[in-house]
């Protein structure tokens, strides 16, 4: 068994309503200038927490100008706001984009390093300010991972920063914060979390210590995503998705994702398709492509999804692919690139762009050439 490093937050708090605990925990730390990255719609859900902070005399600054897939420019604008405020601590309360921006800002506030030089693994030089994350979607698992993603406008490609210094000091995973998330976002972010777990489990560098998180995440998400999409107030389904997303995030540091994510980056970078939707569309085709590389593991993925076993592993694995496709359909997620308006003429360019994401492609259980990438995209028309 090869060596593996599991990097986790110093504190992880999970449970419906647990965001209110943040204030009492924070007040014990001795900080007093808290930079809060969130959206206006979240404020009612964190009113009790804010009241406690205000009553204790904590200076807070709200940053709410985060839209869609954040760019390098967006990050620099937010970092400047945090510098002007004199932040000594951060909390991100929102979806993956908000959490990623928060992590990067906390890491780089006061640093001479420039974000453009940090795309890749292990390039941040030091720990930055104290920071916490509280996800409002069950999807990216960013609150548990050492990863942060930004769109580089210079080449219209999403790029990742990976560093142990992007592991949060504290994660507050409160399923109640996801109750008001619209069905469409619930569906797409849920498929993102499912992709994390499936890609981690079938990864070339998969590990038994991570496999247990991945399999549990698969089973929780597969059994509960459609329920939460159909009824956002289903507390049990929301809790299951939040836990599944958390498990997926725990897989990202030690193992990470693979070809689904690599092929999704051009969709987000050039066509601004949401990350979860891109992954959802690509996932069945990449699973089908990869299956021959480790049919036993893909059969185990299918069983974790709850499908009936076939006559052999190959048939079981294909039932898993069919399950994932049908889950997207049940959640009203498009299953082709045609449905989301990506022109067929874009295939060759997207395949070439995807080849630049070797950070993830090297993890894939089967080698993906540029020709393979074209074929996968082609299969989605």
Coordinates of C-alpha atoms in Angstrom, one line a residue:
X1 CA 0.0 0.0 0.0
X2 CA 1.5 3.3 -1.1
X3 CA 1.9 6.3 1.2
X4 CA -0.9 8.8 1.3
X5 CA -1.5 12.1 3.0
X6 CA -4.9 13.2 4.2
X7 CA -5.2 16.9 4.8
X8 CA -8.3 17.9 6.7
X9 CA -9.6 21.1 8.5
X10 CA -8.5 21.5 12.1
X11 CA -12.2 21.7 12.9
X12 CA -15.2 20.2 11.0
X13 CA -18.7 20.9 12.2
X14 CA -21.6 19.1 10.5
X15 CA -25.3 19.3 11.2
X16 CA -28.5 21.2 10.5
X17 CA -28.3 24.6 12.2
X18 CA -24.5 24.3 13.0
X19 CA -23.7 27.7 11.3
X20 CA -24.9 29.4 14.5
X21 CA -22.0 27.7 16.3
X22 CA -19.5 29.7 14.2
X23 CA -19.9 32.9 16.2
X24 CA -19.1 31.4 19.5
X25 CA -16.2 29.5 18.1
X26 CA -14.8 32.6 16.4
X27 CA -15.1 34.7 19.5
X28 CA -12.6 32.4 21.2
X29 CA -9.9 33.0 18.6
X30 CA -9.1 36.7 19.3
X31 CA -9.6 38.1 15.8
X32 CA -11.8 41.1 15.3
X33 CA -11.8 42.1 11.6
X34 CA -13.8 39.4 9.8
X35 CA -14.1 39.5 6.0
X36 CA -17.3 37.7 5.0
X37 CA -17.7 36.5 1.4
X38 CA -21.3 35.6 0.6
X39 CA -24.4 36.6 -1.4
X40 CA -27.3 38.7 -0.2
X41 CA -29.7 35.7 -0.4
X42 CA -27.7 34.0 2.4
X43 CA -28.0 36.7 5.0
X44 CA -31.4 35.7 6.5
X45 CA -30.0 32.2 7.2
X46 CA -27.0 33.6 9.1
X47 CA -28.8 36.4 11.0
X48 CA -28.3 34.7 14.4
X49 CA -24.6 34.3 13.8
X50 CA -24.3 37.9 12.7
X51 CA -26.2 39.2 15.7
X52 CA -23.7 37.4 18.0
X53 CA -20.7 38.8 16.2
X54 CA -22.1 42.3 16.2
X55 CA -23.0 42.1 19.9
X56 CA -19.4 41.2 20.6
X57 CA -18.1 44.2 18.7
X58 CA -16.5 42.3 15.8
X59 CA -15.9 44.5 12.8
X60 CA -17.3 42.7 9.7
X61 CA -17.0 43.5 6.0
X62 CA -19.4 41.9 3.6
X63 CA -18.2 41.1 0.1
X64 CA -21.1 40.1 -2.2
X65 CA -19.8 40.8 -5.7
X66 CA -19.2 37.2 -6.8
X67 CA -20.9 36.0 -10.0
X68 CA -20.7 32.7 -11.9
X69 CA -17.3 31.3 -12.6
X70 CA -14.8 33.8 -11.0
X71 CA -11.8 35.1 -13.0
X72 CA -8.4 36.3 -12.0
X73 CA -9.7 39.8 -12.3
X74 CA -12.5 39.0 -9.9
X75 CA -10.1 37.6 -7.4
X76 CA -7.8 40.6 -7.5
X77 CA -10.8 42.9 -7.0
X78 CA -11.8 40.9 -3.9
X79 CA -8.3 40.7 -2.6
X80 CA -8.0 44.5 -2.8
X81 CA -11.2 44.9 -0.9
X82 CA -9.9 42.6 1.9
X83 CA -6.7 44.6 2.0
X84 CA -8.5 47.9 2.3
X85 CA -10.6 46.5 5.1
X86 CA -7.6 45.2 7.0
X87 CA -9.0 41.7 7.4
X88 CA -7.4 39.5 9.9
X89 CA -9.7 36.5 9.3
X90 CA -12.2 35.3 6.6
X91 CA -15.3 33.2 6.2
X92 CA -16.8 32.2 2.9
X93 CA -20.5 31.3 3.0
X94 CA -21.7 30.2 -0.4
X95 CA -21.2 27.9 -3.4
X96 CA -17.9 26.7 -4.7
X97 CA -16.8 29.9 -6.4
X98 CA -17.3 31.9 -3.1
X99 CA -15.4 29.3 -1.1
X100 CA -12.5 29.1 -3.6
X101 CA -12.1 32.9 -3.7
X102 CA -12.2 33.0 0.1
X103 CA -9.5 30.4 0.4
X104 CA -7.2 32.2 -2.1
X105 CA -7.7 35.6 -0.5
X106 CA -6.9 34.3 2.9
X107 CA -3.8 32.6 1.6
X108 CA -2.5 35.6 -0.4
X109 CA -3.5 38.6 1.8
X110 CA -0.1 40.3 2.6
X111 CA 1.8 38.0 0.3
X112 CA 4.1 39.2 -2.5
X113 CA 3.1 36.2 -4.6
X114 CA 0.9 36.8 -7.7
X115 CA -2.0 34.5 -8.5
X116 CA -0.9 34.0 -12.1
X117 CA 2.2 32.2 -10.8
X118 CA 0.4 29.8 -8.5
X119 CA -1.6 27.6 -10.9
X120 CA -0.4 24.1 -10.2
X121 CA 0.5 22.1 -7.1
X122 CA 2.4 23.2 -4.0
X123 CA 3.4 26.7 -5.1
X124 CA 1.9 28.9 -2.3
X125 CA 4.8 29.6 0.0
X126 CA 3.2 30.1 3.4
X127 CA 0.0 29.9 5.5
X128 CA -2.0 33.1 5.3
X129 CA -4.9 34.4 7.4
X130 CA -7.2 32.3 9.5
X131 CA -10.3 31.3 7.4
X132 CA -13.4 29.2 7.5
X133 CA -15.9 28.0 4.9
X134 CA -19.6 27.1 5.1
X135 CA -21.0 25.7 1.8
X136 CA -24.5 26.6 0.7
X137 CA -24.5 24.0 -2.0
X138 CA -23.8 20.2 -1.8
X139 CA -21.4 20.0 -4.7
X140 CA -17.8 21.2 -4.8
X141 CA -16.6 20.0 -1.5
X142 CA -14.2 22.9 -1.5
X143 CA -14.6 23.3 2.3
X144 CA -12.7 20.0 2.6
X145 CA -10.2 20.3 -0.3
X146 CA -6.8 22.0 -0.9
X147 CA -8.0 23.1 -4.3
X148 CA -9.3 26.4 -5.7
X149 CA -10.3 27.1 -9.3
X150 CA -10.2 30.4 -11.3
X151 CA -10.9 31.3 -14.9
X152 CA -7.8 32.6 -16.6
X153 CA -9.1 35.2 -19.1
X154 CA -5.9 35.2 -21.1
X155 CA -6.6 31.8 -22.5
X156 CA -10.2 31.2 -21.5
X157 CA -9.4 28.2 -19.5
X158 CA -10.2 27.3 -15.9
X159 CA -7.1 26.5 -13.8
X160 CA -6.4 25.1 -10.4
X161 CA -4.3 26.1 -7.4
X162 CA -3.6 23.2 -5.2
X163 CA -1.9 23.7 -1.8
X164 CA -2.0 22.5 1.8
X165 CA -2.4 26.1 2.7
X166 CA -5.8 26.1 1.1
X167 CA -7.1 23.7 3.7
X168 CA -9.6 25.6 5.8
X169 CA -9.0 26.2 9.5
X170 CA -12.7 25.4 10.1
X171 CA -15.5 24.0 8.0
X172 CA -19.2 24.4 9.0
X173 CA -21.3 22.1 6.9
X174 CA -24.9 23.1 7.6
X175 CA -27.4 21.3 5.4
X176 CA -30.0 24.0 6.3
X177 CA -28.0 26.5 4.2
X178 CA -28.9 24.4 1.1
X179 CA -32.7 24.3 1.7
X180 CA -33.4 27.3 -0.5
X181 CA -31.1 26.3 -3.3
X182 CA -33.1 26.1 -6.6
X183 CA -33.7 22.7 -8.1
X184 CA -31.5 23.3 -11.1
X185 CA -28.5 24.3 -8.9
X186 CA -29.2 21.4 -6.5
X187 CA -29.1 19.0 -9.5
X188 CA -25.9 20.3 -11.1
X189 CA -23.9 20.7 -7.9
X190 CA -25.0 17.2 -6.8
X191 CA -23.8 15.7 -10.0
X192 CA -20.5 17.6 -9.4
X193 CA -20.2 15.9 -6.0
X194 CA -21.0 12.5 -7.5
X195 CA -18.3 13.0 -10.2
X196 CA -15.8 13.8 -7.5
X197 CA -16.5 10.5 -5.7
X198 CA -16.7 8.4 -8.9
X199 CA -13.4 9.8 -10.3
X200 CA -11.7 9.4 -7.0
X201 CA -12.7 5.7 -6.6
X202 CA -11.8 4.8 -10.2
X203 CA -8.6 7.0 -10.2
X204 CA -5.2 5.6 -11.3
X205 CA -4.0 6.7 -7.8
X206 CA -7.0 5.5 -5.9
X207 CA -6.3 4.4 -2.3
X208 CA -8.3 2.3 0.2
X209 CA -8.3 5.1 2.8
X210 CA -10.0 7.3 0.2
X211 CA -12.1 4.6 -1.4
X212 CA -14.3 4.4 1.7
X213 CA -15.2 8.1 1.5
X214 CA -15.8 7.8 -2.3
X215 CA -18.1 4.8 -2.0
X216 CA -20.1 6.3 0.8
X217 CA -20.4 9.6 -1.1
X218 CA -21.6 7.7 -4.2
X219 CA -24.3 5.9 -2.3
X220 CA -25.6 9.0 -0.4
X221 CA -25.8 11.1 -3.6
X222 CA -27.2 8.4 -5.8
X223 CA -30.0 7.7 -3.4
X224 CA -30.9 11.3 -2.5
X225 CA -30.2 13.7 -5.3
X226 CA -33.5 13.3 -7.1
X227 CA -35.4 13.5 -3.8
X228 CA -33.7 16.9 -3.0
X229 CA -34.3 18.2 -6.5
X230 CA -38.0 17.4 -6.3
X231 CA -38.4 18.6 -2.7
X232 CA -35.9 21.1 -1.5
X233 CA -37.3 20.9 2.0
X234 CA -36.5 17.2 2.4
X235 CA -34.2 17.6 5.4
X236 CA -33.0 14.0 5.2
X237 CA -32.1 14.2 1.6
X238 CA -30.4 17.6 2.1
X239 CA -28.3 16.1 4.9
X240 CA -27.4 13.1 2.8
X241 CA -26.2 15.3 -0.1
X242 CA -24.2 17.6 2.2
X243 CA -22.5 14.6 3.7
X244 CA -21.9 13.1 0.2
X245 CA -20.4 16.4 -1.0
X246 CA -18.2 16.5 2.1
X247 CA -16.9 13.0 1.4
X248 CA -16.2 14.0 -2.2
X249 CA -14.2 17.0 -1.0
X250 CA -12.2 14.7 1.2
X251 CA -11.2 12.7 -1.9
X252 CA -9.9 15.8 -3.8
X253 CA -6.6 16.3 -1.9
X254 CA -5.1 12.9 -1.7
X255 CA -6.5 11.5 -5.0
X256 CA -8.3 14.2 -7.0
X257 CA -10.3 14.0 -10.1
X258 CA -9.5 12.9 -13.7
X259 CA -10.8 13.1 -17.3
X260 CA -14.3 14.3 -16.6
X261 CA -13.1 17.4 -14.9
X262 CA -10.3 18.0 -17.5
X263 CA -12.7 17.8 -20.4
X264 CA -15.2 20.0 -18.5
X265 CA -12.8 22.9 -18.2
X266 CA -13.1 24.2 -21.8
X267 CA -16.9 24.2 -21.4
X268 CA -16.6 26.5 -18.4
X269 CA -13.7 28.6 -19.7
X270 CA -14.9 29.3 -23.2
X271 CA -18.7 28.9 -23.0
X272 CA -19.3 29.7 -19.3
X273 CA -21.2 26.4 -18.7
X274 CA -21.5 25.8 -15.0
X275 CA -19.0 23.3 -13.6
X276 CA -21.6 20.9 -12.3
X277 CA -23.6 20.9 -15.6
X278 CA -20.4 20.3 -17.6
X279 CA -19.4 17.4 -15.4
X280 CA -22.9 15.9 -15.5
X281 CA -23.0 15.9 -19.3
X282 CA -19.5 14.4 -19.6
X283 CA -19.6 11.8 -16.8
X284 CA -21.5 8.9 -18.5
X285 CA -19.4 9.1 -21.7
X286 CA -16.1 9.2 -19.7
X287 CA -17.3 6.3 -17.5
X288 CA -18.0 4.3 -20.7
X289 CA -14.6 5.2 -22.1
X290 CA -12.8 4.3 -18.9
X291 CA -14.6 1.1 -18.1
X292 CA -12.2 -1.3 -19.9
X293 CA -9.3 0.0 -17.8
X294 CA -10.9 -1.2 -14.5
X295 CA -14.2 -2.9 -15.1
X296 CA -14.3 -4.3 -11.5
X297 CA -14.2 -0.8 -10.0
X298 CA -16.8 0.6 -12.3
X299 CA -19.0 -2.4 -11.4
X300 CA -18.5 -1.5 -7.7
X301 CA -19.5 2.1 -8.5
X302 CA -22.7 0.8 -10.1
X303 CA -23.5 -1.3 -7.0
X304 CA -22.9 1.7 -4.8
X305 CA -25.4 3.6 -7.0
X306 CA -28.0 0.9 -6.1
X307 CA -28.3 -0.9 -9.4
X308 CA -29.0 -4.6 -9.7
X309 CA -25.9 -6.6 -10.6
X310 CA -25.6 -8.0 -14.1
X311 CA -24.4 -11.4 -15.2
X312 CA -20.8 -10.1 -15.0
X313 CA -18.8 -7.0 -14.0
X314 CA -19.0 -5.5 -17.5
X315 CA -22.8 -5.6 -17.6
X316 CA -23.0 -4.3 -14.0
X317 CA -20.6 -1.4 -14.9
X318 CA -22.8 -0.5 -18.0
X319 CA -25.8 -0.5 -15.7
X320 CA -24.0 2.1 -13.6
X321 CA -23.4 4.3 -16.7
X322 CA -27.1 4.0 -17.5
X323 CA -28.0 4.9 -13.9
X324 CA -26.0 8.1 -14.0
X325 CA -27.5 9.1 -17.4
X326 CA -31.0 8.5 -16.1
X327 CA -30.3 10.3 -12.9
X328 CA -29.4 13.4 -14.9
X329 CA -32.6 13.0 -16.9
X330 CA -34.7 12.6 -13.7
X331 CA -33.1 15.8 -12.4
X332 CA -33.9 17.7 -15.7
X333 CA -30.2 18.0 -16.6
X334 CA -29.3 18.1 -20.3
X335 CA -27.4 15.1 -21.4
X336 CA -25.9 16.4 -24.7
X337 CA -23.7 19.3 -25.8
X338 CA -26.3 20.1 -28.4
X339 CA -28.9 20.9 -25.7
X340 CA -26.7 23.5 -24.1
X341 CA -25.8 25.2 -27.4
X342 CA -22.1 24.2 -27.8
X343 CA -21.5 24.2 -31.6
X344 CA -20.1 21.0 -33.2
X345 CA -17.3 23.2 -34.7
X346 CA -15.9 23.6 -31.2
X347 CA -15.0 20.0 -30.7
X348 CA -11.4 20.1 -32.1
X349 CA -10.5 23.3 -30.1
X350 CA -12.0 21.9 -26.9
X351 CA -10.1 18.7 -27.2
X352 CA -6.9 20.6 -27.7
X353 CA -7.6 22.8 -24.7
X354 CA -8.5 19.8 -22.5
X355 CA -5.0 18.3 -23.2
X356 CA -3.6 21.2 -21.3
X357 CA -5.1 19.9 -18.1
X358 CA -2.5 17.2 -17.5
X359 CA -2.7 17.8 -13.8
X360 CA -6.0 15.8 -13.9
X361 CA -5.6 13.7 -17.0
X362 CA -2.6 11.9 -15.5
X363 CA -5.0 10.5 -12.9
X364 CA -7.4 9.0 -15.4
X365 CA -7.4 5.1 -15.3
X366 CA -7.1 5.1 -19.1
X367 CA -4.9 7.4 -21.2
X368 CA -6.8 10.1 -22.9
X369 CA -5.3 11.3 -26.2
X370 CA -6.5 14.4 -28.1
X371 CA -8.2 12.0 -30.5
X372 CA -10.0 10.3 -27.6
X373 CA -11.1 13.7 -26.2
X374 CA -12.6 14.5 -29.6
X375 CA -14.4 11.2 -29.7
X376 CA -15.8 11.8 -26.2
X377 CA -17.1 15.2 -27.1
X378 CA -18.4 13.9 -30.5
X379 CA -20.4 11.2 -28.6
X380 CA -22.4 14.0 -26.9
X381 CA -24.0 15.4 -30.1

